[in-house]
Short mmCIF file of C-alpha atoms in Angstrom, two decimals:
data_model
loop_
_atom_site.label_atom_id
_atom_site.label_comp_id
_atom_site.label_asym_id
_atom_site.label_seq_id
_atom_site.Cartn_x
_atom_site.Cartn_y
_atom_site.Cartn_z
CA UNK A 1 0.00 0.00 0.00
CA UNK A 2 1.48 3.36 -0.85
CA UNK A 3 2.30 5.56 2.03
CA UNK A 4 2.94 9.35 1.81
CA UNK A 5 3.83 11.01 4.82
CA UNK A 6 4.51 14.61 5.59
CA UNK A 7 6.64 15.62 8.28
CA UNK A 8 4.34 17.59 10.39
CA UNK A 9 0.56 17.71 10.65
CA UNK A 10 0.55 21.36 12.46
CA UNK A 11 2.85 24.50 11.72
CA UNK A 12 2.53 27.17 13.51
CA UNK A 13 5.69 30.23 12.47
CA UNK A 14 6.17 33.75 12.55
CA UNK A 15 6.01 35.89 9.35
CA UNK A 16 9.78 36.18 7.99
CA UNK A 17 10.39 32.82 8.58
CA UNK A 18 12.08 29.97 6.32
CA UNK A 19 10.05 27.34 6.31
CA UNK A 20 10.72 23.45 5.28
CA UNK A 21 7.83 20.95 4.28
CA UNK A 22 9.20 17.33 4.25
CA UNK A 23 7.21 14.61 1.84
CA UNK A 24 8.11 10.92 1.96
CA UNK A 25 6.70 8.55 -0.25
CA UNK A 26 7.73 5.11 -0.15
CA UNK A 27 6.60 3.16 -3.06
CA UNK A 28 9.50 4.39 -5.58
CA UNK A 29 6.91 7.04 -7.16
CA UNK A 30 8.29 8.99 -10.42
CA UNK A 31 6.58 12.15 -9.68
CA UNK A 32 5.68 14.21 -6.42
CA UNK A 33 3.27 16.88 -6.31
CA UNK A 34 2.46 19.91 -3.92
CA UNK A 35 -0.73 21.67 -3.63
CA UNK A 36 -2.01 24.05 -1.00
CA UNK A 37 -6.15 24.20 -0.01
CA UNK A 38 -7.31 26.92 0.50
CA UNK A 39 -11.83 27.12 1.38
CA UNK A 40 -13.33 28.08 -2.05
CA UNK A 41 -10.29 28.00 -4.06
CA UNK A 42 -10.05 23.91 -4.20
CA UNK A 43 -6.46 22.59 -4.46
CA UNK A 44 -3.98 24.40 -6.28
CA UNK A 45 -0.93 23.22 -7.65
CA UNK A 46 2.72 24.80 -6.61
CA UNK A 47 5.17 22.91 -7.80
CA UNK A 48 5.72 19.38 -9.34
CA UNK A 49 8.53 17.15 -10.06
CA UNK A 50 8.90 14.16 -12.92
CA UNK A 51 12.45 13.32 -11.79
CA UNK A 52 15.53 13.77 -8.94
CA UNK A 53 16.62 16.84 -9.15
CA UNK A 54 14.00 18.33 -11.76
CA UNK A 55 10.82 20.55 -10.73
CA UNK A 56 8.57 22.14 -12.54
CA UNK A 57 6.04 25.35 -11.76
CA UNK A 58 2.55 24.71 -10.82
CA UNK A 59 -0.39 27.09 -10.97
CA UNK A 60 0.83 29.26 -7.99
CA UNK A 61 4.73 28.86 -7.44
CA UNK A 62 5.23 32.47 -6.25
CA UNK A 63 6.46 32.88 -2.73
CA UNK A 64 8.02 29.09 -3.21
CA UNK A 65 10.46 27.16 -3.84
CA UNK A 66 10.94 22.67 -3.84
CA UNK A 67 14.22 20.54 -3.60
CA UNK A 68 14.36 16.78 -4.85
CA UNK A 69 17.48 15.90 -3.89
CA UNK A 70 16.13 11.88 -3.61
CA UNK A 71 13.41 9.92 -5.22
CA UNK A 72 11.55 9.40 -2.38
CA UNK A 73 11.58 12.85 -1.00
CA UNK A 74 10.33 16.13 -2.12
CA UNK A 75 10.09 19.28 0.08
CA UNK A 76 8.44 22.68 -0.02
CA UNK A 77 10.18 25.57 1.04
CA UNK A 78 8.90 29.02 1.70
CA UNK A 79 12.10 31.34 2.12
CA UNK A 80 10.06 34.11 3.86
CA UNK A 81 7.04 32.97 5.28
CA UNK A 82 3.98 35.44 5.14
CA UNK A 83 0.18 35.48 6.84
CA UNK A 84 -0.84 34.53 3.01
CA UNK A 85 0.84 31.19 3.41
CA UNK A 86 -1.33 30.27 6.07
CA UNK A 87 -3.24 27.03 4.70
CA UNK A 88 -3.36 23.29 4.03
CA UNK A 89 -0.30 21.38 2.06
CA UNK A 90 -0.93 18.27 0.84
CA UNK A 91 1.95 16.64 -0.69
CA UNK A 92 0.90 13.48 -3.28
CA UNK A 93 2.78 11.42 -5.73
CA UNK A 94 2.37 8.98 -8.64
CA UNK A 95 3.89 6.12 -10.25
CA UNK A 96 4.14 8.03 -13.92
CA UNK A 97 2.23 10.35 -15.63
CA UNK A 98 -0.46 7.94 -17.24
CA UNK A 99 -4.06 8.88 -16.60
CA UNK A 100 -5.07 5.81 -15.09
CA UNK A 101 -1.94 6.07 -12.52
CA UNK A 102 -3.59 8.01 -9.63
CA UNK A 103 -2.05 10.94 -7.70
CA UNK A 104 -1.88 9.24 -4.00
CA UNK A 105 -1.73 12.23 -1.13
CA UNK A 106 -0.76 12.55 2.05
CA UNK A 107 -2.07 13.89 5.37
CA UNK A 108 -1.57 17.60 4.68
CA UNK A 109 0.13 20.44 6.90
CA UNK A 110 -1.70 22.82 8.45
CA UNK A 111 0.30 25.77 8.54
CA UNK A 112 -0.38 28.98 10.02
CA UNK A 113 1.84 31.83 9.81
CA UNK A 114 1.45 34.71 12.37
CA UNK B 1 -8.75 30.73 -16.31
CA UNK B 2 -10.43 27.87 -14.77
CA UNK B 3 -10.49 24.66 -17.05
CA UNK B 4 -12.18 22.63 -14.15
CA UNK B 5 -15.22 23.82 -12.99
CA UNK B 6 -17.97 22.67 -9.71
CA UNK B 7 -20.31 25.23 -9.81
CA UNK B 8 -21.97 24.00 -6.72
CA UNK B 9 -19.67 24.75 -3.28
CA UNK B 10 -21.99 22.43 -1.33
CA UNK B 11 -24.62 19.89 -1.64
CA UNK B 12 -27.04 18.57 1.06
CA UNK B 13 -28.63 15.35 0.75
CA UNK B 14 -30.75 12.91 2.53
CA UNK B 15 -29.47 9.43 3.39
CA UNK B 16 -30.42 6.98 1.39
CA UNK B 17 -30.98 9.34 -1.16
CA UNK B 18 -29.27 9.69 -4.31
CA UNK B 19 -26.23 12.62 -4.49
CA UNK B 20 -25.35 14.12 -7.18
CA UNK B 21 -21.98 15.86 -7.88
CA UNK B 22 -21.61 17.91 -11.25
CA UNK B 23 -18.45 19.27 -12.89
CA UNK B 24 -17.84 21.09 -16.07
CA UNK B 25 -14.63 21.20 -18.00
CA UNK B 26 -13.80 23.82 -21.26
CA UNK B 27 -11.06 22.23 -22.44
CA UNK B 28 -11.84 19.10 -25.34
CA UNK B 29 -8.45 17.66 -25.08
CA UNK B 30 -8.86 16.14 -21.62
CA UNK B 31 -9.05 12.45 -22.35
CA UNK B 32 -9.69 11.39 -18.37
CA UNK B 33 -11.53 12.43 -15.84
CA UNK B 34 -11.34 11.41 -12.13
CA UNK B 35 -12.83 12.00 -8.92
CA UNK B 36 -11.18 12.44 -5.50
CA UNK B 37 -12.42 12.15 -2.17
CA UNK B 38 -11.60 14.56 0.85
CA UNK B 39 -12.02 13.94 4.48
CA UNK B 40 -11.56 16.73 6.85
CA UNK B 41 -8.03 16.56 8.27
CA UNK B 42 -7.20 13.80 5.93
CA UNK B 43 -5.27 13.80 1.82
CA UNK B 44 -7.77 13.59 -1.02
CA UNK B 45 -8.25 9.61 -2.39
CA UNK B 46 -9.01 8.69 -5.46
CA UNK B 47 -12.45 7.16 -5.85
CA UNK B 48 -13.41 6.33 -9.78
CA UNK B 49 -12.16 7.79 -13.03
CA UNK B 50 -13.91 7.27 -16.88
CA UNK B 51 -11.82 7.50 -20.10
CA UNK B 52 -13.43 10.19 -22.05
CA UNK B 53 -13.84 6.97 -24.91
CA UNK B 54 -16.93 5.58 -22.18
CA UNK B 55 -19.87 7.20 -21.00
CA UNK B 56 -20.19 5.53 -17.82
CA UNK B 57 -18.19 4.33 -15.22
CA UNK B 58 -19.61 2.21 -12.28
CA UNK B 59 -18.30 1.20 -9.22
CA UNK B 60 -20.34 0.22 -6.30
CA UNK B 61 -22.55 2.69 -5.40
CA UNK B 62 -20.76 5.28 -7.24
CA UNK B 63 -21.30 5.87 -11.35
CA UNK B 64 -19.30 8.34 -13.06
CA UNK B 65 -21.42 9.91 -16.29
CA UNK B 66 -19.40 11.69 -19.11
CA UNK B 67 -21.27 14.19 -21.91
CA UNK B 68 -18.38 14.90 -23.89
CA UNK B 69 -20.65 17.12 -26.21
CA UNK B 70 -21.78 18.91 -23.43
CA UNK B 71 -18.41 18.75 -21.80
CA UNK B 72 -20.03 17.37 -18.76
CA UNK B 73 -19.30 14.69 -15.93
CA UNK B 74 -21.18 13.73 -12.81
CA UNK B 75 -20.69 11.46 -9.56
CA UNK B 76 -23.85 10.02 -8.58
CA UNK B 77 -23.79 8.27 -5.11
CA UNK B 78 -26.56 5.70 -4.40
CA UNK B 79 -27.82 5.17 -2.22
CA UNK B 80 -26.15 8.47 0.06
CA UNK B 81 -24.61 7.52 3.54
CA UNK B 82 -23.29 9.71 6.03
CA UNK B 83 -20.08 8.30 5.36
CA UNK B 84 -19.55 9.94 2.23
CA UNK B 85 -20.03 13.38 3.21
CA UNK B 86 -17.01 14.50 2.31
CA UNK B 87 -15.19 17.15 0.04
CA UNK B 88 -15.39 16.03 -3.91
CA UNK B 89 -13.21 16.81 -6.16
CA UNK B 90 -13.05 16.77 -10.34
CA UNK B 91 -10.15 16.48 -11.97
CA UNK B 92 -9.40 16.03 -15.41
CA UNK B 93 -5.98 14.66 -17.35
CA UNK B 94 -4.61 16.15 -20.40
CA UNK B 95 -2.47 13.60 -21.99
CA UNK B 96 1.76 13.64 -21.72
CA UNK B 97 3.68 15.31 -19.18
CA UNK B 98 1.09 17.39 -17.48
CA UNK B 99 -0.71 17.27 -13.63
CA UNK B 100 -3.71 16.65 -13.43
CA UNK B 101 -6.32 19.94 -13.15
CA UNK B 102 -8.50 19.91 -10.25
CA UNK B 103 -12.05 21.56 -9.70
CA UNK B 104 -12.59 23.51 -6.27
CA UNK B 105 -14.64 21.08 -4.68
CA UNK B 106 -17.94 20.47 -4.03
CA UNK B 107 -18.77 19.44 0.17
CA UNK B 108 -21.62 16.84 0.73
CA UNK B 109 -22.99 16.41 3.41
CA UNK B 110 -25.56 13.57 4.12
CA UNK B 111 -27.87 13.80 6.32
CA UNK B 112 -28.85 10.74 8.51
#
């Protein structure tokens, strides 16, 4: 069964701050996603990555940036946090890019930035 | 410009009844459709997809319907269960090297 964990299921940091989102998936996954919720505005895509090392802009990267230093981990960074950034982050990956190979997500972060 | 679109934000329904869960999409070239499930405090699941080459989809007690004229899918859920009230999402898949798009959501919420 795939597994996709994030490192924390509550954030709470001050505006200015750097902050790291961990992802783990553990079923050898090609491609890693994050999104952010947000009520009203459904789930919106920040960045995305096909491959170590490679990323590619979402909808929304602005304000982010992602590392994939490993297959199995991809992690969201916001260099300078801000009250805008409060929301949920779901990480999810998927085998390839077929249709019929479905995005699997984790838990989600809820992070709040004061 | 949205590609994806649930027009309704919420949805009420009775158990037992049936639930009904529409999306709209603009763009032709999406040649799969799927629909995700969201608890509260949980990541989104996947719950049944169609190839836009079928009409209809069924699974259990959820049927996926595609009008491709219309540009037009829906989830029906029968019969409803508090259980599923949930957060639904659309989603649609382009073809190559692109994510899927996602719809905002639509929250059920059955009624016992």
């Amino acid at each position: 069964d795939v597994k996709v964990t994030q490192s924390s299921r509550y954030l709470v940091k001050r505006t200015g701050e750097k902050v790291f989102l961990e992802c783990v998936q553990d079923m050898d996954h090609e491609n890693m996603f994050w999104y952010r919720q947000d009520p009203g505005l459904g789930l919106r895509l920040i960045y995305f990555s096909y491959d170590v090392k490679m990323k590619e802009k979402g909808d929304i990267p602005e304000g982010y940036s992602v590392s994939r230093e490993k297959k199995e981990r991809f992690s969201l960074i916001l260099e300078s946090a801000s009250t805008n950034q409060t929301s949920m982050y779901l990480c999810a990956s998927s085998l390839t890019t077929g249709p019929t190979d479905t995005q699997y997500f984790g838990p989600g972060t809820r992070l709040t930035v004061l | 410009d949205q590609q994806v679109k649930q027009n309704s934000p919420s949805l009420s329904v009775q158990e037992g009844r049936i639930s009904i869960l529409n999306c709209d999409y603009t763009n032709s070239m999406f040649d799969y459709f799927l629909w995700y499930k969201k608890y509260p405090a949980e990541g989104p699941t996947f719950l049944i997809s169609i190839s836009s080459i079928k009409d209809k989809n069924e699974d259990g007690r959820f049927t996926v319907f595609l009008n491709k004229s219309a540009k037009h899918l829906s989830l029906h859920i029968v019969p409803s269960q508090p259980g599923d009230s949930a957060v639904y999402f659309c989603a649609a898949f382009l073809s190559g090297n692109t994510p899927l798009v996602f719809g905002k959501g639509t929250r059920l919420s059955v009624i016992a």
